[in-house]
PDB file of C-alpha atoms in Angstrom:
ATOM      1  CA  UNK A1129     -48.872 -18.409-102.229  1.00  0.00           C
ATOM      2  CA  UNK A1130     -49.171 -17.912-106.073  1.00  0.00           C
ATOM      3  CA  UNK A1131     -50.415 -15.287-108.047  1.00  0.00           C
ATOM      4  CA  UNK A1132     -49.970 -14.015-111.151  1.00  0.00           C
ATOM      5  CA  UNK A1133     -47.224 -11.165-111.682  1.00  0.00           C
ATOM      6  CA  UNK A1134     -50.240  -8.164-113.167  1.00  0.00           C
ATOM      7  CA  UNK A1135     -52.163  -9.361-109.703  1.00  0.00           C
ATOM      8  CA  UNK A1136     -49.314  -9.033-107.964  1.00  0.00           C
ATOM      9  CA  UNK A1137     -48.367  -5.276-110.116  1.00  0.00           C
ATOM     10  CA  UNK A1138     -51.763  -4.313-108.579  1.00  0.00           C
ATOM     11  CA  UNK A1139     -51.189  -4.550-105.160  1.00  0.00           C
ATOM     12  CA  UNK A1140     -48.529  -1.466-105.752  1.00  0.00           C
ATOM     13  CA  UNK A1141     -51.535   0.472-106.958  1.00  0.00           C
ATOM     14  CA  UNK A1142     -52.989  -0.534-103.506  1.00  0.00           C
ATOM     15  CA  UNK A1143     -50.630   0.230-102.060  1.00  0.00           C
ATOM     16  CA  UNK A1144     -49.930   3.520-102.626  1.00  0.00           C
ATOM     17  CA  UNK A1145     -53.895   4.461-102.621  1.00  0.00           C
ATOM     18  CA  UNK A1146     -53.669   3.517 -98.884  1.00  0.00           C
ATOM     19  CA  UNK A1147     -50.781   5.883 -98.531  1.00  0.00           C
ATOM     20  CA  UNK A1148     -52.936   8.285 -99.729  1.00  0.00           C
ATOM     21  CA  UNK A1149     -56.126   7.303 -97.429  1.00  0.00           C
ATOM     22  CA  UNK A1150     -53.551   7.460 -94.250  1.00  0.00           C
ATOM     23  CA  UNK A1151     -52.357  10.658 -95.235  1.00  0.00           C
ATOM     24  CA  UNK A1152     -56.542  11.998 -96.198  1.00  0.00           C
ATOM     25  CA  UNK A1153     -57.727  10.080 -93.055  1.00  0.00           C
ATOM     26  CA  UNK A1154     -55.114  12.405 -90.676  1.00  0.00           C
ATOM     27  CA  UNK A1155     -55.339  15.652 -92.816  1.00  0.00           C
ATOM     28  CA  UNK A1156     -59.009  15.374 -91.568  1.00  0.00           C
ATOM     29  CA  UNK A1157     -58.722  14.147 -88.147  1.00  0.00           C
ATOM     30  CA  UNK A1158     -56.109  16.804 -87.709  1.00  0.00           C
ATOM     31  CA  UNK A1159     -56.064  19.811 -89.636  1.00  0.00           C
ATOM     32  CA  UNK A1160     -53.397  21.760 -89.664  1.00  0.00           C
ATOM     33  CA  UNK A1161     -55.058  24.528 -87.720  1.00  0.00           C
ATOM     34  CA  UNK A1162     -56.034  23.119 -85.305  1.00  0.00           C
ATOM     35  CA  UNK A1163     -52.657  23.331 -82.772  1.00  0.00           C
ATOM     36  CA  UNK A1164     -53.238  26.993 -83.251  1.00  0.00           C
ATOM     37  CA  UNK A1165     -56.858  26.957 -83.094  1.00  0.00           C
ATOM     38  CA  UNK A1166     -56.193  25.213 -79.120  1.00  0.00           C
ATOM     39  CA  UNK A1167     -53.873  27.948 -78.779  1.00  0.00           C
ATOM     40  CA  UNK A1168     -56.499  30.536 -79.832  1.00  0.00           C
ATOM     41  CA  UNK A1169     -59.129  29.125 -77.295  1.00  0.00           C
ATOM     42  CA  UNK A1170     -56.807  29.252 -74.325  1.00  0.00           C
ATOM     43  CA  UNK A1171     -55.353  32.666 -74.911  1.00  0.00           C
ATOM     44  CA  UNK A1172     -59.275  34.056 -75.675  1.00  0.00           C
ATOM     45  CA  UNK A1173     -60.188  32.663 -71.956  1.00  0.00           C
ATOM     46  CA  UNK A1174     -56.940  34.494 -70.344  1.00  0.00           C
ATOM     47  CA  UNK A1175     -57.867  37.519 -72.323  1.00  0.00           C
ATOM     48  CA  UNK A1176     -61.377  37.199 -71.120  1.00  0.00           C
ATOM     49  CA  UNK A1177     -60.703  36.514 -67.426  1.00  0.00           C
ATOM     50  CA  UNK A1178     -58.069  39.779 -67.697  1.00  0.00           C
ATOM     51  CA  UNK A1179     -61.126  41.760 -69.323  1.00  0.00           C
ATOM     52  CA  UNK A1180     -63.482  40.798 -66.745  1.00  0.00           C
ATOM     53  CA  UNK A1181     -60.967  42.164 -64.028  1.00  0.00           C
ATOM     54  CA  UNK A1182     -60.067  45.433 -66.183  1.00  0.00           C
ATOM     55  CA  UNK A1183     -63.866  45.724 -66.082  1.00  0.00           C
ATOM     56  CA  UNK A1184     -64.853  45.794 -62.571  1.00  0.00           C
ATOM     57  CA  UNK A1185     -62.071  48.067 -61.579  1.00  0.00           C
ATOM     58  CA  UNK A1186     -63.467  50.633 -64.152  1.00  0.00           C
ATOM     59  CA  UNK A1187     -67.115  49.621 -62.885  1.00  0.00           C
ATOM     60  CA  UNK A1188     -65.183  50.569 -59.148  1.00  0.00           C
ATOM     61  CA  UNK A1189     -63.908  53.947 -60.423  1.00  0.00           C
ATOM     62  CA  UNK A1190     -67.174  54.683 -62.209  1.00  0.00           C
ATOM     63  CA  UNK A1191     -68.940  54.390 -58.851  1.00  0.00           C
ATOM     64  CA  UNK A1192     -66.531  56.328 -56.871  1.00  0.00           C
ATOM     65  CA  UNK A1193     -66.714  59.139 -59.587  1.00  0.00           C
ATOM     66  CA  UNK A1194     -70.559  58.655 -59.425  1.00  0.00           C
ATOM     67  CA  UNK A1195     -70.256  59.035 -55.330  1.00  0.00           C
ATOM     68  CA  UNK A1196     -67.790  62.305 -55.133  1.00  0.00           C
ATOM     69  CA  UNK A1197     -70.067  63.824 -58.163  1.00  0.00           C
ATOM     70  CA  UNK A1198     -72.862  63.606 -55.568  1.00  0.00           C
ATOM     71  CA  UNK A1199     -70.921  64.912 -52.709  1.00  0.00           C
ATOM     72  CA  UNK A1200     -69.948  68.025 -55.191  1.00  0.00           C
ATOM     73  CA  UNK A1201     -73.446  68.499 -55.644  1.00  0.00           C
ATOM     74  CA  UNK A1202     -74.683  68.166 -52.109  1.00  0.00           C
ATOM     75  CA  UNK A1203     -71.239  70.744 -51.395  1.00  0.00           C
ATOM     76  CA  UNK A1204     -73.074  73.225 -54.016  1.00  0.00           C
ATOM     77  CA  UNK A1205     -76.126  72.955 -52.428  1.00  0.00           C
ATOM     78  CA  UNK A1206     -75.737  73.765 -48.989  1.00  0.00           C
ATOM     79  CA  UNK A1207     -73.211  77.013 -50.264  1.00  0.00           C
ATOM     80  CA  UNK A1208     -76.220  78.025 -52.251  1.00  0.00           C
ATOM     81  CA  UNK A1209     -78.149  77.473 -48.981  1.00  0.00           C
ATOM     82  CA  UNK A1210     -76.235  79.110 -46.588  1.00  0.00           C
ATOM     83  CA  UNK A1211     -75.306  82.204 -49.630  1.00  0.00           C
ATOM     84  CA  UNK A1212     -79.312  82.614 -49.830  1.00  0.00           C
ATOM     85  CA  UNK A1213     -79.486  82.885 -45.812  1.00  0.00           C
ATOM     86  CA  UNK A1214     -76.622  84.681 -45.432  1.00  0.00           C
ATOM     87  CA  UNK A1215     -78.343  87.347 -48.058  1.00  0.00           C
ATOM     88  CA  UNK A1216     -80.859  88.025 -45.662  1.00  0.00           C
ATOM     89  CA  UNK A1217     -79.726  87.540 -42.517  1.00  0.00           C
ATOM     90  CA  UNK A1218     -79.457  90.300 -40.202  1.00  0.00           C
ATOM     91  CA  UNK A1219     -77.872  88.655 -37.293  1.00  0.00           C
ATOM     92  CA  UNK A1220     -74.418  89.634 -37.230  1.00  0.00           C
ATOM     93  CA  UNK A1221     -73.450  85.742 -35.285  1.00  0.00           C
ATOM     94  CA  UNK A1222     -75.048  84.084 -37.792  1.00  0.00           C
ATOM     95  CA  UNK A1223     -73.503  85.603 -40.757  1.00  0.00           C
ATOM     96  CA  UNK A1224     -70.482  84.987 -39.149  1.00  0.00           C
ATOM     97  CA  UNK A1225     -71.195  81.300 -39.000  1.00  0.00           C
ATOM     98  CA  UNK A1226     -72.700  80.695 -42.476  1.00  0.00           C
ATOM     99  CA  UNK A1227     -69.475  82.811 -43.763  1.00  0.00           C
ATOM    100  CA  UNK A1228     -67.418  80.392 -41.650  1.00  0.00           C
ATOM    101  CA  UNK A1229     -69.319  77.304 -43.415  1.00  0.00           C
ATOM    102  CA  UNK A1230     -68.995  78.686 -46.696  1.00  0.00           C
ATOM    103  CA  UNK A1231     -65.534  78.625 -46.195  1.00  0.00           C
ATOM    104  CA  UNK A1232     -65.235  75.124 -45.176  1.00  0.00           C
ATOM    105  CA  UNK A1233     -67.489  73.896 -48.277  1.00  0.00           C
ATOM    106  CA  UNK A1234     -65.279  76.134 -50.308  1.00  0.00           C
ATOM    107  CA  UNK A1235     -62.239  73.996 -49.243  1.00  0.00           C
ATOM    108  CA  UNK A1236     -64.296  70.422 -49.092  1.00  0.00           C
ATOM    109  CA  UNK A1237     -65.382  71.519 -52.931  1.00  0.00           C
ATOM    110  CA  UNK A1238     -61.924  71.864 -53.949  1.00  0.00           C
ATOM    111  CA  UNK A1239     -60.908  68.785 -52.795  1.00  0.00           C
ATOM    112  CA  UNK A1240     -63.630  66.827 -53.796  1.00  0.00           C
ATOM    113  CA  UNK A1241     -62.729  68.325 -57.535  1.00  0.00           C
ATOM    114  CA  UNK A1242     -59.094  67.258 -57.044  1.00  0.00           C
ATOM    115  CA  UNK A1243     -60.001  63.811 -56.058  1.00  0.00           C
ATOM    116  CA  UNK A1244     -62.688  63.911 -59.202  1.00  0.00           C
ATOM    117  CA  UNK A1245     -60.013  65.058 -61.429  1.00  0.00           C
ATOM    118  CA  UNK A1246     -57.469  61.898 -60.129  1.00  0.00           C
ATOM    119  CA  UNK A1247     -60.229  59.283 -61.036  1.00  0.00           C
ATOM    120  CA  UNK A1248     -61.232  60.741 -63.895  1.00  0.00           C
ATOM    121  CA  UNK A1249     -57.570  60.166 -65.014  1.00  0.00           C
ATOM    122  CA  UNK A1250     -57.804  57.186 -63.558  1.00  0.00           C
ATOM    123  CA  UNK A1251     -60.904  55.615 -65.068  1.00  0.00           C
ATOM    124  CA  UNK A1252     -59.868  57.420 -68.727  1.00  0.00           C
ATOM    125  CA  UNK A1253     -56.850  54.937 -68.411  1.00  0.00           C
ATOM    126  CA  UNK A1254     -59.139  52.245 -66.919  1.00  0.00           C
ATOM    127  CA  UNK A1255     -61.350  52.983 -69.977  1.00  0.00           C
ATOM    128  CA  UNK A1256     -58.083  52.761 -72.327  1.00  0.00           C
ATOM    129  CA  UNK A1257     -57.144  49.417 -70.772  1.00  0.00           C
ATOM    130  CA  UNK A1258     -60.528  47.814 -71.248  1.00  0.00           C
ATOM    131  CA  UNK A1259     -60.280  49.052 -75.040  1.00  0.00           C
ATOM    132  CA  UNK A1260     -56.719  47.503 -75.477  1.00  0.00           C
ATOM    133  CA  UNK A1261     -58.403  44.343 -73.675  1.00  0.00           C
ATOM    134  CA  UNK A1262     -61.350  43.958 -76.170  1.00  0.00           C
ATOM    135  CA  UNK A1263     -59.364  44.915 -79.329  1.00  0.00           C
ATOM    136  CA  UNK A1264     -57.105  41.880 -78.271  1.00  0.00           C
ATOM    137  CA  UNK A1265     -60.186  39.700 -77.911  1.00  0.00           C
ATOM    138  CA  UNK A1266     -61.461  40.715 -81.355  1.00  0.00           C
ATOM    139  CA  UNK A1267     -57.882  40.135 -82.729  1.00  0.00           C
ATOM    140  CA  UNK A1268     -58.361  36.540 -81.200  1.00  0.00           C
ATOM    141  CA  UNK A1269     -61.659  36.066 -82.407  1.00  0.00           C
ATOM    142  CA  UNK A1270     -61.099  36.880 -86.052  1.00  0.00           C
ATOM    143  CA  UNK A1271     -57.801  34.609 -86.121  1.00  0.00           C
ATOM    144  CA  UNK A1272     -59.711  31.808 -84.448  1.00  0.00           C
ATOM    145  CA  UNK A1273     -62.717  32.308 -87.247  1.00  0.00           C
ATOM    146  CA  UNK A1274     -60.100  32.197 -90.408  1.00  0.00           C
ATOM    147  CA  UNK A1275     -58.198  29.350 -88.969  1.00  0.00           C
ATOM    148  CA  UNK A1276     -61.791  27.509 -88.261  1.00  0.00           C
ATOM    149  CA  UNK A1277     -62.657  28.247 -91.833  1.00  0.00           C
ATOM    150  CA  UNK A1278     -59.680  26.935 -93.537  1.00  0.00           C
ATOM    151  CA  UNK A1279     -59.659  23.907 -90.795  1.00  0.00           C
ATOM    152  CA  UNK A1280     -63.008  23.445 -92.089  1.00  0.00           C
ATOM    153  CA  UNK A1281     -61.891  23.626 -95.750  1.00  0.00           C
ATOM    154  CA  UNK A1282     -59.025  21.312 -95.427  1.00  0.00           C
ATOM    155  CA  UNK A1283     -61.510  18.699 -93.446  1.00  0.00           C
ATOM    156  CA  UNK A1284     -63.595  19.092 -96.408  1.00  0.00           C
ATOM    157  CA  UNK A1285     -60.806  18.533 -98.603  1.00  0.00           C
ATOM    158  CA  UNK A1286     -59.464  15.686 -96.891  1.00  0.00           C
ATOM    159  CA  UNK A1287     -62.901  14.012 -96.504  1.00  0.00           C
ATOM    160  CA  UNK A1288     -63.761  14.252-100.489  1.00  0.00           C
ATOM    161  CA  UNK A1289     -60.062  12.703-100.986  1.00  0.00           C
ATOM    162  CA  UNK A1290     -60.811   9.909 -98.825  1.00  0.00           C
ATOM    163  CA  UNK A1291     -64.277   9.319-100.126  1.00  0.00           C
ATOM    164  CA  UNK A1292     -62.700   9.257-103.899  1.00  0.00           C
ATOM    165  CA  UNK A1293     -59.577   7.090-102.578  1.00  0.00           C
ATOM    166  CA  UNK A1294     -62.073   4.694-100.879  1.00  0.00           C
ATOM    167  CA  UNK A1295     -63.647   3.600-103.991  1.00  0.00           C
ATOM    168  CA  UNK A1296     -60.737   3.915-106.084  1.00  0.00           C
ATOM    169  CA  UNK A1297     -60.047   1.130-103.668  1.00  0.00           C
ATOM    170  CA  UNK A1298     -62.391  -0.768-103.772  1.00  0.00           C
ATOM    171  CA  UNK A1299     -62.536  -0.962-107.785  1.00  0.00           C
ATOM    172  CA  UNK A1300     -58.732  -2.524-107.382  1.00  0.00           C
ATOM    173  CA  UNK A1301     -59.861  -4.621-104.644  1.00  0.00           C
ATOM    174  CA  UNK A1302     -62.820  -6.052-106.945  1.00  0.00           C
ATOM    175  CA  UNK A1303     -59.149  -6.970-109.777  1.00  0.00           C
ATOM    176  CA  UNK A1304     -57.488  -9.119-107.588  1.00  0.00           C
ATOM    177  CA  UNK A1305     -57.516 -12.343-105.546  1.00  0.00           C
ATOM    178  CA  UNK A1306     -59.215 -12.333-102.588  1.00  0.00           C
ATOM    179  CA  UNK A1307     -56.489 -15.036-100.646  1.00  0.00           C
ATOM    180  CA  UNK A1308     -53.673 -12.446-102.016  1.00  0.00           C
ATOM    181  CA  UNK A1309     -55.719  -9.440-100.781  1.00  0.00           C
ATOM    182  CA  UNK A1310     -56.563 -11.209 -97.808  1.00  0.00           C
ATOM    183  CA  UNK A1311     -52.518 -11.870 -97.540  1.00  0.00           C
ATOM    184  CA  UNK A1312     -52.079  -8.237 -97.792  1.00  0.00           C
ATOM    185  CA  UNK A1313     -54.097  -6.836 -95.581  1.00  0.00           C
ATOM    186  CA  UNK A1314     -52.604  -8.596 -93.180  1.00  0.00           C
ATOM    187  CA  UNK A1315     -49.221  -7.376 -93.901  1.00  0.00           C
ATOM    188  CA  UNK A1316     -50.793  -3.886 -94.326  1.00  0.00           C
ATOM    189  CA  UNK A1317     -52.332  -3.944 -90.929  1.00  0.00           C
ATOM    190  CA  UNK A1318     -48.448  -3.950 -89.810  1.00  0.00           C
ATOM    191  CA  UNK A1319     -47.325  -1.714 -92.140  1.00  0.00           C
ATOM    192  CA  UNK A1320     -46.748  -1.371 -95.749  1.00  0.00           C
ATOM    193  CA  UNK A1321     -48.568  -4.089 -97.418  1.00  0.00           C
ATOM    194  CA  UNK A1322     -46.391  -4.435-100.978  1.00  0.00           C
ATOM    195  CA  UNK A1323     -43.558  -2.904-102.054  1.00  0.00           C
ATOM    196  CA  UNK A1324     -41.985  -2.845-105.805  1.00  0.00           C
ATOM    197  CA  UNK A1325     -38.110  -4.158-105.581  1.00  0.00           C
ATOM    198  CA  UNK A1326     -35.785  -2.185-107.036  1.00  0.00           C
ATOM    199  CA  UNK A1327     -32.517  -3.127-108.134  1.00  0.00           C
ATOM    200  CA  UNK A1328     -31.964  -5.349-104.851  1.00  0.00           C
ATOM    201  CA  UNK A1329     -33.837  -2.197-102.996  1.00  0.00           C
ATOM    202  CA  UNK A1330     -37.252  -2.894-101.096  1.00  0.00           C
ATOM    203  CA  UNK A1331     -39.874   0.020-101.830  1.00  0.00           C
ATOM    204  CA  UNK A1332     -41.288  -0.977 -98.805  1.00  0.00           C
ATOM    205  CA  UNK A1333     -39.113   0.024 -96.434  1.00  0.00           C
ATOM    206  CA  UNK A1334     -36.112   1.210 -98.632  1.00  0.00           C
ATOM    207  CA  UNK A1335     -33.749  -1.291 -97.070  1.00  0.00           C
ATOM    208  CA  UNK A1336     -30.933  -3.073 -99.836  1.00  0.00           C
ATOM    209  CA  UNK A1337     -31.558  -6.721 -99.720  1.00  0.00           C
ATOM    210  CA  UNK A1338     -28.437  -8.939 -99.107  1.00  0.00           C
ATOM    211  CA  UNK A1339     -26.554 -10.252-102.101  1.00  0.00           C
ATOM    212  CA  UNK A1340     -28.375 -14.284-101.074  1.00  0.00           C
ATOM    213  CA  UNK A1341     -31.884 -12.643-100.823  1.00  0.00           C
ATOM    214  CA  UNK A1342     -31.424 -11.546-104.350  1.00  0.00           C
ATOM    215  CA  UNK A1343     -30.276 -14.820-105.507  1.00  0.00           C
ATOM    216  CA  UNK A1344     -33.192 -16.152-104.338  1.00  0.00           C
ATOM    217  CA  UNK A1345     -35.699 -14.305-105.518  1.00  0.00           C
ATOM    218  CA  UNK A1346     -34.371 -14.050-108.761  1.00  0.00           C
ATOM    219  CA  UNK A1347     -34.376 -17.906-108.979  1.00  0.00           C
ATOM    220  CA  UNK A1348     -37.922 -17.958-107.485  1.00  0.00           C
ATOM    221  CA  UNK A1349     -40.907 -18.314-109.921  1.00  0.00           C
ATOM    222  CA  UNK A1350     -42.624 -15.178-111.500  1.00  0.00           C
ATOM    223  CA  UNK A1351     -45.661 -16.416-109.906  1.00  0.00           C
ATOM    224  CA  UNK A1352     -44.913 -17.228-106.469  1.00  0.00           C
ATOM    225  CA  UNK A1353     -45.492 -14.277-104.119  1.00  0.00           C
ATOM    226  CA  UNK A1354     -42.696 -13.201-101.940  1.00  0.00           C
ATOM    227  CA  UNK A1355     -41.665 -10.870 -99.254  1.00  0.00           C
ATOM    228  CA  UNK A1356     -38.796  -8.911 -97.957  1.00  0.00           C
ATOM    229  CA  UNK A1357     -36.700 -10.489 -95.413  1.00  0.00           C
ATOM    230  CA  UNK A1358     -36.676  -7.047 -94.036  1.00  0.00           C
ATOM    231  CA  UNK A1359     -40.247  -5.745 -93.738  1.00  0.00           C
ATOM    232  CA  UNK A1360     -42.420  -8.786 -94.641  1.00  0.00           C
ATOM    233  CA  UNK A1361     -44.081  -6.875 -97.233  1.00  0.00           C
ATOM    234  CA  UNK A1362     -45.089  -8.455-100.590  1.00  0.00           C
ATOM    235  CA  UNK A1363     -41.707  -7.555-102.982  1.00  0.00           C
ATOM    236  CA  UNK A1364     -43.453  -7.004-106.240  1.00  0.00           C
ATOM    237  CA  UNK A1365     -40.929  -8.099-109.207  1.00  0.00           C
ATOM    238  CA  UNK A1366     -41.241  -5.713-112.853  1.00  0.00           C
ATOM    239  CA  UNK A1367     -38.642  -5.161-115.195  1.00  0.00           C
ATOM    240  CA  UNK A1368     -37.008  -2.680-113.187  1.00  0.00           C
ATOM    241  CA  UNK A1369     -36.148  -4.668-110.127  1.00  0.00           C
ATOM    242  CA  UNK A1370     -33.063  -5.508-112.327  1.00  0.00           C
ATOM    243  CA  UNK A1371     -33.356  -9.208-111.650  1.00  0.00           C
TER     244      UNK A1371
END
C-alpha cells in the first residue's frame, strides 16, 4: 500500500488518541472506586445481618425486663394486700399466715430485683452493642456515599474525555485515506495500529528491529507503507527514526 509520508505522520496522532479512548473507555467502565465500593456493600450486609441479631437479643432482654417488672408489681401488690388485711385482722391464725406470706413476697421481691438488676446490666450492654453496631453501619454508609460520589465524578470525567477524544477522532479520520485507515483499523483491532520508528526501535511495541529490517526499510520508498516485523503495526518513518 502507498501513502503519502504526512498521511502516514497522522496515523501516530490516531494512534495515540485511541490510547487515550482505551484508557477513558475503562476509567468509566471501572472507576477506581468501585473494588472498594463491592467491598463496602458486602461488609454493610454482614454488619446488617450482625445488627439484626444484636437487635432481637436486646428486643429478648427488653421483654424479660418488661415480664419480671410485672411480677415486681404483682409482688407489691399482694404485700400491700395482705399488709391492709393483716391491719385489721383480729384472728390471731390468720395474721400468722399473712405475716408468713409477707415474708415469702419479701424474699420473691428481692430476687426478682436481683434478677432485674442482672438484665438491666445486661440489656445496657445489649443497648451498647447495638450502638457500636449502627455507628459501624453509618461509618459504612458515609464511605460507600463519598466513594459513589467520586466514582460518579471520575465516570463523568472519563465519559466527557471520551466524548471529546471521539471527535477529535473523527476530525483525523475525515484527513486521511480511507484504504490506509481501513488498513489500520485492522491492525488496531489487534493491537496498536501505527507506531513511529525510532532509531531501529518500534514505538509500537518497543522491540529493536534487526540490523536487515533496517536495511530494508531504509531502502524502501517514503511512500510505501510498512510494518514491523515484530508487531505488524504501521512503522511510521520522520526524521528521527535515524534512517
Amino acid at each position: 500500500m502507498n501513502s503519502s509520508p504526512a498521511d502516514q505522520r497522522r496515523l501516530l496522532d490516531l494512534a495515540d488518541l485511541d490510547i487515550s479512548l482505551r484508557h477513558a473507555d475503562h476509567a468509566r467502565r471501572n472507576p477506581p472506586q468501585a473494588a472498594r465500593i463491592q467491598e463496602l456493600t458486602a461488609r454493610r450486609q454482614e454488619l446488617s445481618h450482625e445488627l439484626s441479631a444484636r437487635l432481637g437479643a436486646r428486643d429478648d432482654l427488653r421483654t424479660e425486663l418488661s415480664r419480671i417488672e410485672s411480677d415486681v408489681a404483682m409482688v407489691d401488690a399482694r404485700s400491700t394486700r395482705d399488709a391492709g388485711r393483716l391491719a385489721t385482722s383480729s384472728n390471731p391464725k390468720e395474721a400468722q399466715g399473712l405475716e408468713s406470706e409477707i415474708a415469702s413476697l419479701a424474699r420473691r421481691k428481692s430476687d426478682l430485683e436481683d434478677a432485674e438488676l442482672e438484665v438491666m446490666e445486661r440489656l445496657e450492654q445489649a443497648d451498647a452493642a447495638v450502638a457500636g453496631q449502627e455507628a459501624a453501619i453509618a461509618d459504612t454508609n458515609a464511605e460507600g456515599a463519598t466513594l459513589s460520589a467520586e466514582a460518579k465524578r471520575v465516570v463523568a470525567e472519563a465519559n466527557a474525555r471520551f466524548e471529546e477524544r471521539t471527535r477529535d477522532r473523527a476530525a483525523i479520520t475525515g484527513t486521511i485515506p480511507d484504504d490506509l485507515v481501513a488498513f489500520y483499523e485492522r491492525l488496531a483491532a489487534r493491537g496498536v495500529g501505527a507506531g513511529l520508528l525510532t532509531r531501529g526501535t518500534c514505538g509500537g511495541c518497543n522491540m529493536v528491529l534487526s540490523g536487515t529490517d533496517v536495511q530494508r526499510i531504509r531502502q524502501t520508498p517514503a511512500d510505501t507503507v510498512v510494518t514491523c516485523p515484530e508487531c505488524g503495526c504501521i512503522l511510521v518513518r520522520t526524521e528521527e527514526s535515524g534512517l
